Coordinates of C-alpha atoms and ligand atoms in Angstrom, one line a residue:
Chain L
M1 CA 19.9 -21.0 17.5
P2 CA 19.0 -17.4 18.3
A3 CA 20.2 -15.5 15.3
V4 CA 21.9 -16.0 11.9
E5 CA 23.7 -13.3 9.8
Y6 CA 22.8 -13.3 6.1
R7 CA 23.4 -10.6 3.6
G8 CA 23.7 -7.9 6.4
M9 CA 20.4 -9.1 8.0
T10 CA 20.0 -10.7 11.3
L11 CA 17.5 -13.6 11.0
V12 CA 16.1 -14.1 14.5
I13 CA 14.8 -17.6 15.2
P14 CA 14.8 -17.9 19.0
D15 CA 14.5 -21.2 20.9
N16 CA 10.9 -20.5 21.8
D17 CA 10.0 -19.9 18.2
S18 CA 6.9 -22.1 17.7
E19 CA 6.5 -21.3 14.0
W20 CA 9.7 -21.3 12.0
K21 CA 12.4 -23.2 14.0
E22 CA 11.6 -26.7 12.7
Y23 CA 10.9 -25.4 9.2
F24 CA 14.4 -24.0 8.8
A25 CA 16.0 -26.9 10.6
A26 CA 14.3 -29.3 8.2
A27 CA 15.5 -27.1 5.3
R28 CA 19.0 -27.6 6.7
A29 CA 18.4 -31.3 6.3
H30 CA 17.3 -30.4 2.7
R31 CA 13.7 -31.3 3.3
L32 CA 10.8 -28.9 2.6
I33 CA 8.1 -29.5 5.3
L34 CA 4.8 -27.7 5.8
R35 CA 2.2 -27.8 8.5
A36 CA -0.8 -30.1 8.0
C37 CA -4.0 -29.8 9.9
V38 CA -4.8 -33.0 11.9
A39 CA -8.5 -32.4 11.6
C40 CA -9.0 -31.6 7.9
G41 CA -5.7 -32.7 6.6
R42 CA -5.0 -29.6 4.6
L43 CA -1.5 -28.2 4.3
R44 CA -0.7 -24.5 4.9
Y45 CA 2.2 -22.1 4.5
P46 CA 3.7 -20.1 6.3
P47 CA 3.8 -22.2 9.5
S48 CA 1.0 -21.1 11.8
H49 CA -0.9 -22.3 14.9
G50 CA -4.5 -22.7 13.7
C51 CA -5.9 -24.1 10.5
P52 CA -7.0 -21.3 8.0
W53 CA -10.0 -23.5 6.9
C54 CA -11.3 -25.3 10.0
A55 CA -9.5 -23.4 12.8
D56 CA -8.3 -26.6 14.4
L57 CA -5.2 -26.1 16.6
G58 CA -3.8 -29.6 16.0
W59 CA -1.1 -29.9 13.4
T60 CA 1.8 -32.0 12.2
W61 CA 4.7 -31.5 9.8
R62 CA 4.5 -33.1 6.4
E63 CA 7.2 -33.2 3.7
V64 CA 6.2 -32.0 0.3
S65 CA 7.8 -32.5 -3.1
G66 CA 9.2 -29.1 -3.6
R67 CA 8.1 -29.0 -7.2
G68 CA 6.0 -26.2 -8.5
T69 CA 5.3 -23.5 -11.1
I70 CA 6.3 -19.8 -11.2
H71 CA 3.0 -17.9 -10.4
S72 CA 4.5 -14.4 -10.5
Y73 CA 7.9 -12.8 -10.3
E74 CA 9.8 -9.5 -10.1
I75 CA 13.3 -8.5 -10.9
V76 CA 15.0 -6.3 -8.2
V77 CA 17.3 -3.9 -10.0
H78 CA 17.7 -1.4 -7.3
A79 CA 18.5 -3.3 -4.1
I80 CA 17.1 -1.8 -0.9
Q81 CA 19.1 -4.0 1.6
P82 CA 22.8 -3.2 1.3
G83 CA 23.7 -6.9 1.5
F84 CA 21.8 -7.5 -1.8
R85 CA 23.6 -4.9 -3.9
D86 CA 26.1 -7.4 -5.2
W87 CA 23.3 -9.7 -6.1
A88 CA 21.2 -7.3 -8.1
P89 CA 19.6 -7.7 -10.5
Y90 CA 18.0 -10.6 -8.8
P91 CA 14.7 -12.4 -9.3
V92 CA 12.1 -12.9 -6.6
V93 CA 9.5 -15.6 -7.5
L94 CA 6.2 -16.6 -6.2
V95 CA 6.1 -20.4 -6.6
E96 CA 2.9 -22.4 -6.6
L97 CA 3.6 -25.9 -5.2
D98 CA 2.1 -28.9 -6.9
E99 CA 0.4 -30.1 -3.7
Q100 CA -3.1 -28.7 -3.1
R101 CA -3.3 -26.4 -6.2
G102 CA -6.7 -24.9 -6.5
Q103 CA -7.9 -26.3 -3.1
P104 CA -10.1 -25.9 -1.3
T105 CA -11.2 -23.1 -3.6
A106 CA -10.1 -22.5 -7.2
D107 CA -7.9 -19.5 -6.4
E108 CA -6.1 -21.0 -3.3
A109 CA -2.8 -22.7 -3.4
L110 CA 0.4 -23.3 -1.5
R111 CA 2.6 -20.4 -2.6
I112 CA 6.1 -19.6 -1.4
V113 CA 8.2 -16.5 -2.0
A114 CA 11.9 -17.3 -2.8
N115 CA 14.7 -16.3 -5.1
L116 CA 15.1 -18.1 -8.4
V117 CA 18.7 -19.3 -8.3
R118 CA 21.0 -21.3 -10.5
P119 CA 22.3 -24.7 -9.1
D120 CA 25.3 -22.8 -7.7
L121 CA 22.9 -20.5 -5.8
R122 CA 23.7 -17.4 -7.8
P123 CA 20.6 -15.5 -9.0
E124 CA 19.1 -16.8 -12.2
A125 CA 19.5 -14.6 -15.3
E126 CA 16.5 -12.4 -16.0
E127 CA 15.9 -13.8 -19.5
N128 CA 15.3 -17.2 -18.0
V129 CA 12.6 -16.1 -15.5
A130 CA 9.0 -16.4 -16.6
I131 CA 5.6 -17.1 -15.3
G132 CA 4.6 -20.7 -16.1
K133 CA 8.1 -22.2 -15.9
R134 CA 8.6 -25.3 -13.7
V135 CA 10.9 -25.1 -10.7
R136 CA 12.1 -27.4 -7.9
V137 CA 13.3 -26.5 -4.4
V138 CA 17.0 -26.3 -3.5
F139 CA 18.5 -25.4 -0.2
Q140 CA 20.9 -22.6 0.7
D141 CA 22.7 -23.6 3.9
L142 CA 23.2 -20.7 6.3
A143 CA 24.1 -22.3 9.7
D144 CA 23.9 -25.6 11.6
Q145 CA 20.1 -25.4 12.0
V146 CA 19.1 -23.0 9.3
A147 CA 18.9 -23.2 5.5
L148 CA 16.8 -21.1 3.2
P149 CA 14.6 -23.0 0.7
Q150 CA 15.2 -21.5 -2.8
F151 CA 14.0 -22.6 -6.2
T152 CA 15.8 -23.4 -9.4
L153 CA 14.5 -24.1 -12.9
S154 CA 13.6 -27.7 -13.5
D155 CA 13.8 -29.5 -16.9
E156 CA 10.1 -30.2 -17.0
P157 CA 7.9 -28.7 -19.7
P158 CA 6.1 -25.5 -18.6
A159 CA 2.7 -25.5 -17.1
G160 CA 0.3 -23.4 -19.2
R161 CA 1.2 -20.1 -20.9
V162 CA 4.8 -18.9 -20.4
W163 CA 5.2 -15.2 -20.1
R164 CA 7.8 -12.7 -19.1
L165 CA 8.0 -8.9 -19.1
A166 CA 9.5 -7.9 -22.5
Chain H
M1 CA -26.3 -0.6 6.0
S2 CA -26.5 3.2 6.0
G3 CA -24.0 3.6 8.9
L4 CA -23.8 7.2 10.0
R5 CA -24.3 8.8 6.6
N6 CA -24.0 12.6 6.6
R7 CA -23.9 12.8 10.4
Y8 CA -20.2 13.6 10.7
C9 CA -18.1 16.1 8.8
I10 CA -14.6 17.0 8.0
V11 CA -14.4 20.6 9.1
G12 CA -10.7 21.5 9.0
V13 CA -7.7 20.5 7.0
G14 CA -4.0 21.6 7.3
E15 CA -0.6 20.6 6.3
T16 CA 3.1 21.7 6.4
E17 CA 5.3 22.2 3.4
Y18 CA 6.1 19.1 1.4
S19 CA 9.9 19.0 1.4
R20 CA 12.9 16.8 1.5
D21 CA 14.6 18.9 4.2
S22 CA 12.2 19.8 6.9
G23 CA 15.1 20.4 9.3
R24 CA 12.9 19.9 12.4
T25 CA 11.2 17.2 14.4
T26 CA 7.9 15.4 13.6
R27 CA 6.6 17.1 16.7
A28 CA 7.2 20.5 15.4
M29 CA 5.6 19.7 12.1
A30 CA 2.6 18.0 13.7
V31 CA 1.9 21.1 15.8
E32 CA 2.0 23.3 12.7
A33 CA -0.3 21.1 10.7
I34 CA -2.8 20.7 13.5
G35 CA -2.7 24.4 14.2
A36 CA -3.4 25.1 10.6
A37 CA -6.4 22.7 10.6
V38 CA -7.8 24.2 13.8
L39 CA -7.5 27.7 12.2
D40 CA -9.1 26.5 9.0
A41 CA -12.0 25.1 10.9
G42 CA -12.5 28.2 12.9
L43 CA -12.4 26.3 16.1
G44 CA -11.7 28.2 19.3
P45 CA -9.1 27.5 21.9
G46 CA -9.6 24.1 23.6
Q47 CA -12.4 23.0 21.2
V48 CA -10.5 20.0 20.0
D49 CA -10.8 17.4 22.7
G50 CA -9.8 14.2 20.8
M51 CA -6.7 13.3 18.9
L52 CA -5.7 10.3 16.6
S53 CA -2.5 9.7 14.9
Y54 CA -0.9 6.9 13.0
Q55 CA 2.7 6.0 12.5
L56 CA 5.3 3.3 11.9
A57 CA 7.5 4.0 15.0
D58 CA 8.7 7.2 13.1
S59 CA 6.6 10.0 14.6
T60 CA 5.4 11.9 17.6
P61 CA 2.6 10.6 19.9
A62 CA -0.5 12.7 20.4
P63 CA 0.1 13.6 24.0
W64 CA 3.4 15.3 23.1
V65 CA 1.7 17.7 20.7
A66 CA -1.5 18.3 22.6
A67 CA 0.2 20.5 25.1
D68 CA 1.9 22.5 22.4
L69 CA -1.6 23.4 21.2
G70 CA -3.0 24.1 24.7
L71 CA -5.3 21.1 24.5
R72 CA -6.5 18.8 27.2
L73 CA -7.8 15.7 25.6
N74 CA -10.8 13.5 26.5
F75 CA -9.7 10.9 24.0
Y76 CA -6.5 10.1 22.2
M77 CA -4.9 7.1 20.5
D78 CA -1.7 6.6 18.4
V79 CA -2.3 3.8 16.0
L80 CA 0.3 1.6 14.3
G81 CA 0.0 1.8 10.6
G82 CA 0.6 3.7 7.4
G83 CA -1.5 3.7 4.2
S84 CA -5.2 2.9 4.7
S85 CA -5.1 4.6 8.2
T86 CA -6.6 8.0 7.2
E87 CA -10.0 6.7 6.1
A88 CA -10.1 4.0 8.9
L89 CA -9.3 6.6 11.6
I90 CA -12.0 9.0 10.3
G91 CA -14.4 6.2 11.0
L92 CA -12.9 5.6 14.5
A93 CA -13.1 9.4 15.2
M94 CA -16.8 9.2 14.3
G95 CA -17.2 6.2 16.6
A96 CA -15.5 8.0 19.5
I97 CA -17.7 11.0 19.1
E98 CA -20.8 8.9 18.7
A99 CA -19.9 7.0 21.9
G100 CA -19.8 10.3 23.8
M101 CA -16.1 10.0 24.5
C102 CA -15.3 13.4 23.0
E103 CA -16.7 16.0 20.6
T104 CA -14.1 17.0 18.0
V105 CA -11.1 14.9 16.9
A106 CA -7.9 16.1 15.2
L107 CA -6.3 13.3 13.2
F108 CA -2.7 13.7 12.1
R109 CA 0.3 12.0 10.4
S110 CA 3.7 13.6 10.8
M111 CA 6.9 12.1 9.3
N112 CA 10.3 12.9 8.1
G113 CA 9.9 10.2 5.4
Y114 CA 13.0 11.5 3.5
T115 CA 15.4 12.8 6.1
E116 CA 14.8 10.5 9.1
V117 CA 13.0 7.1 8.6
R118 CA 12.9 6.6 4.9
I119 CA 9.6 5.3 3.6
G120 CA 11.5 3.5 0.8
G121 CA 12.9 1.1 3.3
T122 CA 16.6 2.1 3.1
G123 CA 18.6 3.0 6.1
A124 CA 17.3 2.2 9.5
R125 CA 14.4 0.1 8.1
A126 CA 16.7 -2.1 6.1
A127 CA 18.8 -2.8 9.2
Q128 CA 16.0 -4.1 11.4
P129 CA 16.3 -7.8 12.5
V130 CA 14.1 -10.2 10.6
R131 CA 11.8 -12.3 12.7
G132 CA 8.3 -13.9 12.7
L133 CA 6.4 -13.6 9.5
D134 CA 9.0 -11.3 8.0
L135 CA 11.1 -14.5 7.6
A136 CA 8.8 -15.4 4.7
Q137 CA 9.9 -12.6 2.5
R138 CA 12.7 -10.4 3.8
P139 CA 15.5 -13.0 3.6
Y140 CA 14.8 -13.1 -0.1
G141 CA 15.5 -9.4 -0.6
M142 CA 11.8 -8.5 -0.6
T143 CA 11.4 -5.7 1.9
S144 CA 10.3 -2.4 0.4
A145 CA 6.8 -1.5 -0.6
G146 CA 7.7 -1.8 -4.3
Q147 CA 9.3 -5.2 -3.8
N148 CA 6.3 -6.3 -1.7
F149 CA 3.7 -5.3 -4.3
A150 CA 5.5 -6.0 -7.6
L151 CA 4.4 -9.7 -7.8
T152 CA 0.8 -8.5 -7.8
F153 CA 1.5 -6.0 -10.6
M154 CA 3.4 -8.5 -12.7
R155 CA 0.6 -11.1 -12.4
H156 CA -1.9 -8.4 -13.5
M157 CA 0.2 -7.9 -16.7
Y158 CA 0.2 -11.6 -17.3
E159 CA -3.5 -12.2 -16.7
Y160 CA -4.9 -9.1 -18.4
G161 CA -2.3 -7.9 -20.8
T162 CA -1.8 -4.6 -18.9
T163 CA 1.2 -2.7 -20.2
S164 CA 3.8 -0.4 -18.7
A165 CA 2.7 2.3 -21.0
Q166 CA -0.9 2.1 -19.9
V167 CA -0.1 2.6 -16.2
A168 CA 2.5 5.3 -17.0
H169 CA -0.5 7.4 -17.9
V170 CA -1.2 7.6 -14.1
R171 CA 2.1 9.4 -13.5
A172 CA 1.6 11.6 -16.5
A173 CA -1.9 12.6 -15.4
H174 CA -0.9 13.3 -11.8
S175 CA 2.1 15.3 -13.0
R176 CA -0.3 17.5 -15.0
H177 CA -2.3 18.0 -11.8
A178 CA 0.8 18.8 -9.8
S179 CA 1.7 21.5 -12.3
Q180 CA -1.4 23.4 -10.9
N181 CA -0.4 22.9 -7.3
P182 CA 1.9 25.4 -5.7
K183 CA 2.6 22.9 -2.8
A184 CA 3.7 20.0 -5.0
L185 CA 7.3 18.8 -4.7
L186 CA 7.4 17.9 -8.4
K187 CA 5.6 20.4 -10.5
E188 CA 7.1 19.5 -13.9
R189 CA 4.8 17.6 -16.3
V190 CA 6.1 14.3 -17.5
T191 CA 5.0 12.1 -20.4
V192 CA 4.4 8.4 -20.8
A193 CA 7.7 8.2 -22.6
D194 CA 9.5 9.8 -19.7
V195 CA 8.1 7.2 -17.3
L196 CA 9.2 4.3 -19.6
A197 CA 12.7 5.8 -20.0
S198 CA 13.3 6.2 -16.3
R199 CA 15.5 3.6 -14.7
W200 CA 14.2 0.3 -13.3
I201 CA 13.7 0.0 -9.6
V202 CA 12.0 -3.4 -9.3
K203 CA 10.5 -4.7 -12.5
P204 CA 7.8 -3.9 -13.5
L205 CA 8.3 -0.6 -11.7
H206 CA 10.3 2.2 -13.2
L207 CA 11.5 5.0 -11.0
L208 CA 8.6 7.3 -12.2
D209 CA 6.1 4.5 -11.4
C210 CA 7.0 5.1 -7.7
C211 CA 6.0 7.9 -5.4
L212 CA 8.2 10.3 -3.5
E213 CA 9.8 10.2 -0.1
T214 CA 8.7 13.3 1.7
D215 CA 9.0 15.2 5.0
N216 CA 5.6 16.6 6.1
A217 CA 2.7 16.6 8.5
T218 CA -1.0 16.6 7.6
C219 CA -4.1 17.0 9.7
L220 CA -7.9 16.6 9.4
I221 CA -10.6 17.6 11.9
V222 CA -13.7 15.5 12.4
T223 CA -16.8 16.5 14.3
S224 CA -20.6 16.0 14.2
A225 CA -22.8 17.6 11.6
E226 CA -24.5 19.7 14.3
R227 CA -21.3 21.3 15.5
A228 CA -20.1 21.7 11.9
R229 CA -22.9 24.1 11.2
D230 CA -21.4 26.7 13.6
L231 CA -17.9 26.5 12.1
R232 CA -16.1 28.5 9.5
Q233 CA -16.1 26.2 6.4
R234 CA -18.7 24.6 4.3
P235 CA -19.0 21.2 5.9
V236 CA -17.9 18.2 4.0
Y237 CA -20.0 15.2 5.0
V238 CA -18.9 11.6 5.5
M239 CA -21.3 9.6 3.4
G240 CA -19.5 6.3 3.9
V241 CA -16.4 4.9 5.4
A242 CA -14.6 1.5 5.4
G243 CA -11.3 0.3 6.8
R244 CA -9.0 -1.5 7.2
V245 CA -10.8 -4.1 5.1
S246 CA -8.7 -7.2 4.4
K247 CA -8.5 -10.1 2.0
P248 CA -8.5 -13.6 3.4
R249 CA -5.2 -14.9 4.8
T250 CA -3.7 -11.6 5.9
D251 CA -0.8 -13.6 7.4
F252 CA 0.3 -14.3 3.8
H253 CA -2.1 -13.0 1.2
W254 CA -0.4 -14.8 -1.7
A255 CA -2.1 -18.0 -0.4
H256 CA -5.6 -16.8 -1.4
G257 CA -5.8 -15.6 -4.9
P258 CA -6.4 -14.3 -7.3
I259 CA -3.4 -12.4 -6.3
T260 CA -4.4 -9.5 -8.7
R261 CA -7.5 -8.9 -6.5
V262 CA -6.9 -6.2 -3.8
A263 CA -8.8 -5.4 -0.7
G264 CA -11.1 -2.8 -2.4
Y265 CA -13.0 -5.8 -3.7
F266 CA -14.2 -6.4 -0.1
A267 CA -14.5 -2.7 0.9
R268 CA -16.6 -1.5 -2.0
D269 CA -20.0 -2.9 -0.9
I270 CA -19.5 -1.5 2.6
V271 CA -18.6 2.0 1.6
F272 CA -21.0 2.4 -1.4
G273 CA -23.7 0.7 0.7
Q274 CA -23.4 3.3 3.4
A275 CA -23.2 6.2 1.0
G276 CA -26.1 5.0 -1.1
V277 CA -24.4 5.9 -4.3
T278 CA -22.6 4.1 -7.1
P279 CA -19.2 4.7 -8.8
E280 CA -21.0 6.6 -11.6
D281 CA -22.1 9.2 -9.0
V282 CA -18.5 10.0 -8.0
D283 CA -17.0 13.2 -9.4
V284 CA -13.5 13.0 -8.1
T285 CA -11.4 10.1 -6.9
G286 CA -8.4 10.0 -4.7
S287 CA -6.4 6.8 -5.2
Y288 CA -3.4 5.7 -3.1
D289 CA -0.8 6.3 -5.8
A290 CA 2.2 4.9 -4.0
F291 CA 2.7 3.4 -7.4
T292 CA 1.1 3.9 -10.8
F293 CA -0.2 0.3 -10.6
T294 CA -2.0 0.8 -7.2
T295 CA -4.2 3.5 -8.7
M296 CA -5.2 1.1 -11.5
L297 CA -5.9 -1.8 -9.2
Q298 CA -8.1 0.3 -6.8
L299 CA -10.1 1.9 -9.6
E300 CA -10.9 -1.6 -10.9
E301 CA -11.8 -3.1 -7.6
Y302 CA -14.1 -0.2 -6.6
G303 CA -16.0 -0.7 -9.8
F304 CA -15.0 2.4 -11.8
C305 CA -14.2 0.0 -14.6
V306 CA -14.4 -3.8 -15.2
K307 CA -11.8 -5.9 -13.4
G308 CA -8.9 -6.3 -15.8
E309 CA -9.7 -3.2 -17.9
G310 CA -7.9 -0.8 -15.5
G311 CA -5.0 -0.3 -17.9
A312 CA -7.4 1.0 -20.6
Y313 CA -9.3 3.1 -18.0
V314 CA -6.3 4.9 -16.6
S315 CA -5.0 5.6 -20.1
S316 CA -8.3 6.9 -21.5
G317 CA -8.1 10.5 -20.1
I318 CA -10.9 9.9 -17.7
I319 CA -8.6 10.4 -14.7
E320 CA -7.2 13.7 -15.8
L321 CA -8.5 17.2 -14.9
G322 CA -11.0 18.0 -17.6
G323 CA -11.9 14.3 -17.9
R324 CA -15.0 12.6 -16.6
R325 CA -13.6 11.7 -13.1
P326 CA -10.2 13.2 -12.3
N327 CA -8.0 11.3 -9.8
N328 CA -5.6 12.8 -7.4
T329 CA -6.0 16.4 -8.5
S330 CA -3.2 17.6 -6.2
G331 CA -0.7 15.3 -7.9
G332 CA -0.9 12.8 -5.2
H333 CA 1.9 10.7 -3.7
L334 CA 3.6 10.5 -7.1
C335 CA 4.1 14.2 -7.5
E336 CA 2.8 16.4 -4.6
G337 CA 4.4 14.4 -1.8
Y338 CA 4.0 11.3 0.3
T339 CA 1.8 11.5 3.4
H340 CA 0.6 7.9 3.9
G341 CA -2.7 8.8 2.4
M342 CA -4.0 11.9 4.2
S343 CA -3.1 14.5 1.6
M344 CA -5.5 13.0 -0.9
V345 CA -8.4 13.3 1.5
I346 CA -7.4 16.9 2.3
E347 CA -7.4 17.6 -1.5
N348 CA -10.9 16.1 -1.9
V349 CA -12.2 18.1 1.0
R350 CA -11.0 21.3 -0.7
Q351 CA -12.5 20.1 -4.0
L352 CA -15.9 19.7 -2.4
R353 CA -15.6 23.1 -0.8
G354 CA -14.7 24.5 -4.2
T355 CA -11.6 26.2 -2.7
V356 CA -8.7 24.3 -4.0
D357 CA -5.4 26.1 -3.4
D358 CA -4.3 26.3 -7.1
Y359 CA -2.8 29.3 -9.0
C360 CA -6.2 31.1 -9.4
P361 CA -5.7 34.4 -7.6
D362 CA -8.9 34.0 -5.6
G363 CA -9.0 30.2 -5.7
R364 CA -9.1 29.9 -1.9
E365 CA -12.3 32.0 -2.0
G366 CA -13.9 29.7 -4.5
K367 CA -13.2 31.8 -7.7
H368 CA -11.8 29.5 -10.3
S369 CA -11.0 29.8 -14.0
Y370 CA -11.3 26.0 -14.7
D371 CA -8.4 26.5 -17.1
Y372 CA -6.3 23.4 -16.7
A373 CA -3.2 24.7 -18.5
P374 CA 0.1 24.4 -16.5
G375 CA 0.3 26.9 -13.7
R376 CA -3.4 27.6 -13.6
C377 CA -6.5 26.0 -12.1
R378 CA -7.1 22.5 -10.7
Q379 CA -10.6 23.0 -9.3
V380 CA -13.1 20.4 -10.6
R381 CA -16.3 22.2 -11.6
D382 CA -19.3 21.4 -9.4
A383 CA -17.7 18.5 -7.5
T384 CA -20.3 17.1 -5.2
I385 CA -19.2 13.6 -4.4
A386 CA -15.6 12.5 -3.9
M387 CA -14.1 9.2 -3.0
N388 CA -10.8 8.2 -1.4
M389 CA -9.2 4.8 -1.6
G390 CA -6.7 3.9 1.1
W391 CA -4.1 1.2 0.5
A392 CA -1.8 -0.4 3.0
S393 CA -0.9 -3.4 0.8
P394 CA -2.7 -5.6 -1.7
P395 CA -4.7 -7.3 1.0
T396 CA -5.6 -4.3 3.2
G397 CA -7.4 -1.1 2.2
S398 CA -9.8 1.5 3.4
A399 CA -12.3 3.8 1.6
L400 CA -14.2 7.0 2.2
I401 CA -17.0 8.7 0.3
L402 CA -17.5 12.4 1.0
G403 CA -20.3 14.7 -0.1
R404 CA -21.1 18.4 0.2
Ligands
ZN501 ZN1 -8.1 -27.9 9.2

C-alpha cells in the first residue's frame, strides 16, 4: 500500500514503513491500536521504535477503547490545503484518551489529533465543539488497508469544566 | 554556567527591503544583505571566512553566495530550520570561532516567503506528500503554523482566561512601533478593535493575530570581542545564548503537557544563567511574533511575568515604546516583515548601539528625539541589555541576551 489520495494530499505509507502501516491497517478494521512497551508496559502515541520512558526497544500493539475527552481544539475557517476548502469551517481536536491519563507524570497523557466529525463523517458544527466534552473514535475508510481514526461526540456527561471560545 | 559571556560580538547587520515582490532570486537578496552587513561592520575584503545559513528548502546555500562576495570560506554550513535558528546559529558561530575553525562568521536567511515558497503553507508546501510523523496531523487539515499552534493558544484561554482582546494588544503595540520604521511593510497603526474585527483564519487567530509573508534577506556578522574592537561599530556583546531547546517528546509534544508550556521554560535558566542577569535587568525584548499569542507565551515562560498572566502583561502598556520594556520595536514579524527571526535580533543590535533607523534625521548617528508619535522616533533611551526569544514551535525555542 504505497500511497493513498485524500483531499488532494498523497498519504505515503510504504511497505517498509515500520511505524504507521499496521496502525492504519487496524483502523481499517475499525480498531484503534497503540504501541505498548514490553518492558514497562506503558502505551505511547504516535507509533515509535523506542519507549519514551524506559527506552526499551521491545513493543507490541494493544487495542484501546477509543474513548476520551477534548483537551483542546481549533476551528479552521481559512483552509490552507485546497482539498479542505469544501470542509471549512472544520474542527481539529486534541483528544485525551481515557487510558493512561496523568501517567507517568501528572501532565502526560495519550493525546491524539483528529477532526471532530458527525456520525456521517462531516465536520461537527462549531457550536458543539468544546473543551471537556466526551468523544469516541470512529473510522473514516480511505482504502483497502487505510482508514483515518476520527472522533465524534459521545452521549457521556462531560469531564470537568466545559468551555468553548465565545 | 557562564558560557562565553561577553567574549563574542555581533559587529555587523544588514537586510534587503521587506517586500511582497522582490522580483529576484534568494541568491541575489542574500548577496545584498551580506554585503550590507560587511559594510556596516567595516570589514575589509576577505575578512569574513565563515558562513551559516538556515532554510526550509526555499533558499540559496552559502557556497553559492560566497563567490559573489569574493569570499573563500574556512567554514560554512546550511542548516535546516526556520524560527529559532538565528539565536542557535549565533551560538554555533561562536563555537566555530572558539574551536579555531574560522575567525568571522556571516549568518544569513534569504527567502521569497511571499512570491516563491509561501511561509503560510499554501501552494507548493500544501502539495507535498504526507509521510512519517506528518501523518499524525496533516491528514486532519492541520498543516500551517497557525493550525499547528492554535491548540496551544486555545488551551491557554481555557486554563488562564486569556482573551482575544488581551493578545490583540500585541498587534496594536507592534503596529505603533512599525509606524516609526521606514522599512516596515505595514506602517499603519491598528487598534485592538481592528484586530478583533479582522476575519478568522483558524480560531482563536484572526487575520491580524498572524504575521506577514515577506520576501527579504537578513544577515548578522559574529566575531570575537578582540576583533570587534578594531571594527567600525560599537560592539554588541553576546551575554548568553540558548538554542534549539526543546520540550520532552519532540516527536509529538502534545503527549507531554501542560500543552500551554513552551520551550522557553527550559531555555530560560540556560540563557539567564550564562548572562548573569534576570528578566528585570532587560530593557528591550524581541519576541517571535509569528502570532500575537506566541509573544505572550514567550514573555511568560522567560519570566517577564507569572505563567498565566501573560494576557494582562501584554495588554498593560509595558511592551510598548515608552513602556517599561518595549517588545519588537521594529514592528516585528507582525508588521515589519517576516524573516524567520533574524530581523528582531538586528533591531536589538541597533537599539543597543543607539542607532535605530527611525525617522529621526540623524538617528543612524545616534541622535534621537525619543518622541514616539507616529513617523518619529523608536529608539529606546539608554538600552543596555536586550533579549531575543526564538520560536520554531511550542516545543522548540532559542534565546539570546545581548549587552553593550
Ligand atoms: Zn518502557
